[in-house]
Amino acid sequence: MRTLILGGDGFCGWPTALHLSAHGHDVTIVDSLVRRRIDDELGVQSLTPIRPLSERLLAWREATEREIDFVQCDLARDYDRLVELLAEKNPETIVHFAEQRSAPYSMKSPRHKRYTVDNNANVTHNLLAAMVQVGSQAQLVHLGSMGVYGYETVPLDLPEGYLTVTYPDNDGRPQTREILYPTQPGSVYHLTKSMDQLMFQYYAHNDGIRITDLHQGIVWGTQTDETDRDVRLINRFDYDGDYGTVLNRFLVEAAIGYPLTVHGSGRQTRAFINIRDTVRCIRMAAESGDEVSGRPRVMNQMTETHRVIDLAHLVANTIGAEVNMVPNPRQEAEENRLSVRNDRLLNLGLEPTLLATGLMRESAEIAHEYVGRVDTNRIPCVSYWNRQRETAAEGA
Ligand code: NAD
């Protein structure tokens, strides 16, 4: 299968590129490398020493004799290059990871809000318009987020994309219709993911573009079977207040003896998935095709839900750490219930890697190994969702 991986130098994209290559896909990575420049902007580096992409690709060739091609392109700005690329490579699958993915980063300042919208909306729309322009028959597999739904407690298991609603027509007769499950974005980043959904709905309906939108939970873990093969293939591991996702941040904090930073009450429930399952799910999505029904296939890509405070205690008990409650920089419910349907990926053969399997120790060992690279000044989240909170926290 000829496969393009947009954003293939990132945390999810790199291990996915290797996993698909290992399973026989002919992979081309397309990336602007902007994520590495954001590391420089924030003055923080991945906990793990990630190598330049050229060195990563050489290491993969030496380990497997398989080639992965790389094209550097800013997909939000260089539309003509994107069109050329689609025409030249004629991919059967396009996996789209190429977005600014941090909610705190998207809330840092008006510039960061505008960058996140410009970048994410333009990459998605450029891609859809280019696919129509060249008559691409590829299946587009996009990484969306469970976070688009917000975290209100709702009295149902979150369905996979669609909700059947019943409403009275003008004569009072009940009508039913299926709609996209309503989004309730909690940050500008999540707002862009909500916008993506509408673009997918439009292009699937209007142009018959085949789309699978994977609503992913928070990813934890670092390594996969493929990134483990050579130290030059190591995956990135973000622990800072902007890009460090909650469990990975806790693991680094525990490794350096820094009290675990639990935002607010810690009673927020979130959905999680291990990086090993991320790459398998994407392969299942790519290889299973979609329903070709004029509407996107949506699958919830998560395996378990946990309250943040329970995760903190799990890390504290397994690895040893103090738990510290800090003011919540986000504007979100202090407590919510969350239950999610993930039947589609389970039916495709997903065997969840759960926290209870002990894989958390693997990430903790990595955190210990690279502990000297941690900059503790970068751990607190310094992006606030609104100024009043920022002022309150500064005064605290
Ligand atoms: P990441 O920031 O590590 O990787 C994104 C990659 O896309 C980077 O290599 C970056 O350079 C590239 N990119 C961004 N804008 C681009 C552009 N205009 N042109 C070309 N390349 C561009 O992020 P990630 O953690 O790998 O996330 C990948 C996707 O998965 C994102 O869309 C994210 O929203 C989604 N997701 C991630 C998580 C998570 O926990 N990491 C959870 C849910 C969903």
PDB file of N, CA and C in Angstrom, residues 207-271:
ATOM      1  N   ASP A 207     -17.842  15.471  -2.552  1.00  0.00           N
ATOM      2  CA  ASP A 207     -16.851  14.968  -3.517  1.00  0.00           C
ATOM      3  C   ASP A 207     -16.558  13.486  -3.361  1.00  0.00           C
ATOM      4  N   GLY A 208     -17.235  12.860  -2.402  1.00  0.00           N
ATOM      5  CA  GLY A 208     -17.022  11.419  -2.217  1.00  0.00           C
ATOM      6  C   GLY A 208     -15.640  11.068  -1.703  1.00  0.00           C
ATOM      7  N   ILE A 209     -14.971  12.031  -1.034  1.00  0.00           N
ATOM      8  CA  ILE A 209     -13.652  11.706  -0.454  1.00  0.00           C
ATOM      9  C   ILE A 209     -13.871  10.684   0.663  1.00  0.00           C
ATOM     10  N   ARG A 210     -13.015   9.659   0.667  1.00  0.00           N
ATOM     11  CA  ARG A 210     -13.157   8.582   1.663  1.00  0.00           C
ATOM     12  C   ARG A 210     -12.359   8.957   2.911  1.00  0.00           C
ATOM     13  N   ILE A 211     -13.071   9.097   4.020  1.00  0.00           N
ATOM     14  CA  ILE A 211     -12.431   9.649   5.220  1.00  0.00           C
ATOM     15  C   ILE A 211     -12.736   8.792   6.445  1.00  0.00           C
ATOM     16  N   THR A 212     -11.683   8.511   7.215  1.00  0.00           N
ATOM     17  CA  THR A 212     -11.870   7.926   8.546  1.00  0.00           C
ATOM     18  C   THR A 212     -11.316   8.922   9.548  1.00  0.00           C
ATOM     19  N   ASP A 213     -12.140   9.357  10.490  1.00  0.00           N
ATOM     20  CA  ASP A 213     -11.708  10.307  11.512  1.00  0.00           C
ATOM     21  C   ASP A 213     -11.593   9.534  12.823  1.00  0.00           C
ATOM     22  N   LEU A 214     -10.361   9.457  13.339  1.00  0.00           N
ATOM     23  CA  LEU A 214     -10.126   8.700  14.570  1.00  0.00           C
ATOM     24  C   LEU A 214     -10.120   9.674  15.744  1.00  0.00           C
ATOM     25  N   HIS A 215     -11.110   9.550  16.618  1.00  0.00           N
ATOM     26  CA  HIS A 215     -11.152  10.441  17.775  1.00  0.00           C
ATOM     27  C   HIS A 215     -10.327   9.799  18.888  1.00  0.00           C
ATOM     28  N   GLN A 216      -9.112  10.322  19.004  1.00  0.00           N
ATOM     29  CA  GLN A 216      -8.135   9.653  19.856  1.00  0.00           C
ATOM     30  C   GLN A 216      -8.163  10.195  21.285  1.00  0.00           C
ATOM     31  N   GLY A 217      -7.913   9.307  22.235  1.00  0.00           N
ATOM     32  CA  GLY A 217      -7.745   9.726  23.630  1.00  0.00           C
ATOM     33  C   GLY A 217      -6.322  10.247  23.833  1.00  0.00           C
ATOM     34  N   ILE A 218      -5.997  10.565  25.080  1.00  0.00           N
ATOM     35  CA  ILE A 218      -4.651  11.080  25.398  1.00  0.00           C
ATOM     36  C   ILE A 218      -3.668   9.915  25.301  1.00  0.00           C
ATOM     37  N   VAL A 219      -2.587  10.141  24.553  1.00  0.00           N
ATOM     38  CA  VAL A 219      -1.644   9.043  24.313  1.00  0.00           C
ATOM     39  C   VAL A 219      -0.608   9.016  25.436  1.00  0.00           C
ATOM     40  N   TRP A 220      -0.316   7.799  25.905  1.00  0.00           N
ATOM     41  CA  TRP A 220       0.768   7.646  26.887  1.00  0.00           C
ATOM     42  C   TRP A 220       1.743   6.594  26.377  1.00  0.00           C
ATOM     43  N   GLY A 221       2.942   6.555  27.016  1.00  0.00           N
ATOM     44  CA  GLY A 221       3.976   5.627  26.558  1.00  0.00           C
ATOM     45  C   GLY A 221       4.901   6.351  25.587  1.00  0.00           C
ATOM     46  N   THR A 222       5.940   5.666  25.159  1.00  0.00           N
ATOM     47  CA  THR A 222       6.951   6.276  24.288  1.00  0.00           C
ATOM     48  C   THR A 222       7.313   5.356  23.142  1.00  0.00           C
ATOM     49  N   GLN A 223       7.722   4.154  23.504  1.00  0.00           N
ATOM     50  CA  GLN A 223       8.313   3.282  22.506  1.00  0.00           C
ATOM     51  C   GLN A 223       7.301   2.281  21.934  1.00  0.00           C
ATOM     52  N   THR A 224       7.622   1.811  20.720  1.00  0.00           N
ATOM     53  CA  THR A 224       6.867   0.722  20.090  1.00  0.00           C
ATOM     54  C   THR A 224       7.901  -0.344  19.698  1.00  0.00           C
ATOM     55  N   ASP A 225       7.444  -1.470  19.197  1.00  0.00           N
ATOM     56  CA  ASP A 225       8.398  -2.520  18.798  1.00  0.00           C
ATOM     57  C   ASP A 225       9.407  -1.963  17.802  1.00  0.00           C
ATOM     58  N   GLU A 226       8.944  -1.057  16.936  1.00  0.00           N
ATOM     59  CA  GLU A 226       9.823  -0.559  15.874  1.00  0.00           C
ATOM     60  C   GLU A 226      10.796   0.507  16.399  1.00  0.00           C
ATOM     61  N   THR A 227      10.314   1.458  17.216  1.00  0.00           N
ATOM     62  CA  THR A 227      11.233   2.521  17.683  1.00  0.00           C
ATOM     63  C   THR A 227      12.268   1.957  18.655  1.00  0.00           C
ATOM     64  N   ASP A 228      11.974   0.796  19.216  1.00  0.00           N
ATOM     65  CA  ASP A 228      12.860   0.123  20.165  1.00  0.00           C
ATOM     66  C   ASP A 228      14.044  -0.559  19.484  1.00  0.00           C
ATOM     67  N   ARG A 229      14.027  -0.645  18.166  1.00  0.00           N
ATOM     68  CA  ARG A 229      15.038  -1.458  17.477  1.00  0.00           C
ATOM     69  C   ARG A 229      16.428  -0.840  17.470  1.00  0.00           C
ATOM     70  N   ASP A 230      16.501   0.475  17.628  1.00  0.00           N
ATOM     71  CA  ASP A 230      17.803   1.152  17.550  1.00  0.00           C
ATOM     72  C   ASP A 230      17.626   2.475  18.304  1.00  0.00           C
ATOM     73  N   VAL A 231      18.637   2.870  19.058  1.00  0.00           N
ATOM     74  CA  VAL A 231      18.483   4.086  19.869  1.00  0.00           C
ATOM     75  C   VAL A 231      18.266   5.312  18.971  1.00  0.00           C
ATOM     76  N   ARG A 232      18.735   5.236  17.720  1.00  0.00           N
ATOM     77  CA  ARG A 232      18.543   6.381  16.809  1.00  0.00           C
ATOM     78  C   ARG A 232      17.084   6.506  16.354  1.00  0.00           C
ATOM     79  N   LEU A 233      16.279   5.457  16.646  1.00  0.00           N
ATOM     80  CA  LEU A 233      14.858   5.490  16.240  1.00  0.00           C
ATOM     81  C   LEU A 233      13.948   5.944  17.388  1.00  0.00           C
ATOM     82  N   ILE A 234      14.544   6.292  18.521  1.00  0.00           N
ATOM     83  CA  ILE A 234      13.739   6.580  19.725  1.00  0.00           C
ATOM     84  C   ILE A 234      12.668   7.643  19.433  1.00  0.00           C
ATOM     85  N   ASN A 235      11.516   7.453  20.064  1.00  0.00           N
ATOM     86  CA  ASN A 235      10.401   8.395  19.856  1.00  0.00           C
ATOM     87  C   ASN A 235      10.540   9.601  20.778  1.00  0.00           C
ATOM     88  N   ARG A 236       9.846  10.689  20.433  1.00  0.00           N
ATOM     89  CA  ARG A 236       9.910  11.855  21.308  1.00  0.00           C
ATOM     90  C   ARG A 236       9.083  11.619  22.575  1.00  0.00           C
ATOM     91  N   PHE A 237       9.406  12.346  23.626  1.00  0.00           N
ATOM     92  CA  PHE A 237       8.733  12.195  24.924  1.00  0.00           C
ATOM     93  C   PHE A 237       8.629  13.602  25.492  1.00  0.00           C
ATOM     94  N   ASP A 238       7.445  14.190  25.368  1.00  0.00           N
ATOM     95  CA  ASP A 238       7.240  15.562  25.834  1.00  0.00           C
ATOM     96  C   ASP A 238       6.795  15.540  27.292  1.00  0.00           C
ATOM     97  N   TYR A 239       7.428  16.362  28.112  1.00  0.00           N
ATOM     98  CA  TYR A 239       7.063  16.390  29.535  1.00  0.00           C
ATOM     99  C   TYR A 239       6.739  17.803  30.005  1.00  0.00           C
ATOM    100  N   ASP A 240       6.887  18.797  29.135  1.00  0.00           N
ATOM    101  CA  ASP A 240       6.742  20.192  29.558  1.00  0.00           C
ATOM    102  C   ASP A 240       5.266  20.571  29.714  1.00  0.00           C
ATOM    103  N   GLY A 241       5.039  21.730  30.330  1.00  0.00           N
ATOM    104  CA  GLY A 241       3.670  22.162  30.638  1.00  0.00           C
ATOM    105  C   GLY A 241       2.798  22.404  29.421  1.00  0.00           C
ATOM    106  N   ASP A 242       3.398  22.573  28.243  1.00  0.00           N
ATOM    107  CA  ASP A 242       2.597  22.787  27.038  1.00  0.00           C
ATOM    108  C   ASP A 242       2.295  21.469  26.312  1.00  0.00           C
ATOM    109  N   TYR A 243       3.328  20.703  26.017  1.00  0.00           N
ATOM    110  CA  TYR A 243       3.151  19.509  25.174  1.00  0.00           C
ATOM    111  C   TYR A 243       3.123  18.196  25.954  1.00  0.00           C
ATOM    112  N   GLY A 244       3.533  18.211  27.219  1.00  0.00           N
ATOM    113  CA  GLY A 244       3.558  16.959  27.987  1.00  0.00           C
ATOM    114  C   GLY A 244       2.139  16.530  28.311  1.00  0.00           C
ATOM    115  N   THR A 245       1.733  15.361  27.809  1.00  0.00           N
ATOM    116  CA  THR A 245       0.378  14.894  28.133  1.00  0.00           C
ATOM    117  C   THR A 245       0.399  14.314  29.548  1.00  0.00           C
ATOM    118  N   VAL A 246      -0.773  14.260  30.174  1.00  0.00           N
ATOM    119  CA  VAL A 246      -0.812  14.142  31.628  1.00  0.00           C
ATOM    120  C   VAL A 246      -0.026  12.952  32.190  1.00  0.00           C
ATOM    121  N   LEU A 247      -0.214  11.749  31.672  1.00  0.00           N
ATOM    122  CA  LEU A 247       0.447  10.610  32.300  1.00  0.00           C
ATOM    123  C   LEU A 247       1.956  10.649  32.070  1.00  0.00           C
ATOM    124  N   ASN A 248       2.381  10.990  30.845  1.00  0.00           N
ATOM    125  CA  ASN A 248       3.823  11.079  30.583  1.00  0.00           C
ATOM    126  C   ASN A 248       4.464  12.153  31.460  1.00  0.00           C
ATOM    127  N   ARG A 249       3.727  13.245  31.694  1.00  0.00           N
ATOM    128  CA  ARG A 249       4.273  14.299  32.566  1.00  0.00           C
ATOM    129  C   ARG A 249       4.438  13.765  33.995  1.00  0.00           C
ATOM    130  N   PHE A 250       3.435  13.026  34.476  1.00  0.00           N
ATOM    131  CA  PHE A 250       3.528  12.469  35.831  1.00  0.00           C
ATOM    132  C   PHE A 250       4.734  11.527  35.947  1.00  0.00           C
ATOM    133  N   LEU A 251       4.971  10.727  34.901  1.00  0.00           N
ATOM    134  CA  LEU A 251       6.060   9.746  34.967  1.00  0.00           C
ATOM    135  C   LEU A 251       7.417  10.436  35.075  1.00  0.00           C
ATOM    136  N   VAL A 252       7.585  11.538  34.346  1.00  0.00           N
ATOM    137  CA  VAL A 252       8.853  12.279  34.434  1.00  0.00           C
ATOM    138  C   VAL A 252       8.964  12.950  35.796  1.00  0.00           C
ATOM    139  N   GLU A 253       7.850  13.524  36.249  1.00  0.00           N
ATOM    140  CA  GLU A 253       7.889  14.175  37.563  1.00  0.00           C
ATOM    141  C   GLU A 253       8.307  13.164  38.636  1.00  0.00           C
ATOM    142  N   ALA A 254       7.721  11.953  38.557  1.00  0.00           N
ATOM    143  CA  ALA A 254       8.059  10.920  39.555  1.00  0.00           C
ATOM    144  C   ALA A 254       9.546  10.562  39.455  1.00  0.00           C
ATOM    145  N   ALA A 255      10.049  10.473  38.209  1.00  0.00           N
ATOM    146  CA  ALA A 255      11.451  10.056  38.017  1.00  0.00           C
ATOM    147  C   ALA A 255      12.427  11.050  38.640  1.00  0.00           C
ATOM    148  N   ILE A 256      12.065  12.331  38.664  1.00  0.00           N
ATOM    149  CA  ILE A 256      13.025  13.324  39.192  1.00  0.00           C
ATOM    150  C   ILE A 256      12.659  13.773  40.613  1.00  0.00           C
ATOM    151  N   GLY A 257      11.646  13.124  41.205  1.00  0.00           N
ATOM    152  CA  GLY A 257      11.264  13.476  42.571  1.00  0.00           C
ATOM    153  C   GLY A 257      10.544  14.808  42.660  1.00  0.00           C
ATOM    154  N   TYR A 258       9.866  15.199  41.583  1.00  0.00           N
ATOM    155  CA  TYR A 258       9.114  16.466  41.545  1.00  0.00           C
ATOM    156  C   TYR A 258       7.663  16.103  41.859  1.00  0.00           C
ATOM    157  N   PRO A 259       7.012  16.795  42.809  1.00  0.00           N
ATOM    158  CA  PRO A 259       5.629  16.410  43.134  1.00  0.00           C
ATOM    159  C   PRO A 259       4.727  16.442  41.903  1.00  0.00           C
ATOM    160  N   LEU A 260       3.885  15.432  41.759  1.00  0.00           N
ATOM    161  CA  LEU A 260       3.038  15.311  40.565  1.00  0.00           C
ATOM    162  C   LEU A 260       2.069  16.486  40.506  1.00  0.00           C
ATOM    163  N   THR A 261       2.015  17.176  39.375  1.00  0.00           N
ATOM    164  CA  THR A 261       1.179  18.383  39.268  1.00  0.00           C
ATOM    165  C   THR A 261      -0.227  18.012  38.799  1.00  0.00           C
ATOM    166  N   VAL A 262      -1.140  17.925  39.777  1.00  0.00           N
ATOM    167  CA  VAL A 262      -2.542  17.612  39.458  1.00  0.00           C
ATOM    168  C   VAL A 262      -3.291  18.938  39.364  1.00  0.00           C
ATOM    169  N   HIS A 263      -3.893  19.201  38.213  1.00  0.00           N
ATOM    170  CA  HIS A 263      -4.603  20.473  38.002  1.00  0.00           C
ATOM    171  C   HIS A 263      -5.985  20.424  38.655  1.00  0.00           C
ATOM    172  N   GLY A 264      -6.261  21.425  39.515  1.00  0.00           N
ATOM    173  CA  GLY A 264      -7.601  21.539  40.101  1.00  0.00           C
ATOM    174  C   GLY A 264      -7.898  20.378  41.029  1.00  0.00           C
ATOM    175  N   SER A 265      -9.128  19.866  40.946  1.00  0.00           N
ATOM    176  CA  SER A 265      -9.559  18.807  41.875  1.00  0.00           C
ATOM    177  C   SER A 265      -8.974  17.448  41.504  1.00  0.00           C
ATOM    178  N   GLY A 266      -8.559  17.299  40.242  1.00  0.00           N
ATOM    179  CA  GLY A 266      -8.075  15.996  39.775  1.00  0.00           C
ATOM    180  C   GLY A 266      -9.221  15.026  39.503  1.00  0.00           C
ATOM    181  N   ARG A 267     -10.458  15.491  39.683  1.00  0.00           N
ATOM    182  CA  ARG A 267     -11.593  14.564  39.479  1.00  0.00           C
ATOM    183  C   ARG A 267     -12.073  14.572  38.021  1.00  0.00           C
ATOM    184  N   GLN A 268     -11.261  15.186  37.139  1.00  0.00           N
ATOM    185  CA  GLN A 268     -11.605  15.163  35.711  1.00  0.00           C
ATOM    186  C   GLN A 268     -11.307  13.753  35.162  1.00  0.00           C
ATOM    187  N   THR A 269     -12.265  13.190  34.441  1.00  0.00           N
ATOM    188  CA  THR A 269     -12.045  11.862  33.841  1.00  0.00           C
ATOM    189  C   THR A 269     -11.686  12.048  32.372  1.00  0.00           C
ATOM    190  N   ARG A 270     -10.645  11.349  31.925  1.00  0.00           N
ATOM    191  CA  ARG A 270     -10.179  11.467  30.549  1.00  0.00           C
ATOM    192  C   ARG A 270      -9.991  10.084  29.941  1.00  0.00           C
ATOM    193  N   ALA A 271      -9.955  10.046  28.592  1.00  0.00           N
ATOM    194  CA  ALA A 271      -9.771   8.784  27.867  1.00  0.00           C
ATOM    195  C   ALA A 271      -8.297   8.646  27.479  1.00  0.00           C
TER     196      ALA A 271
END
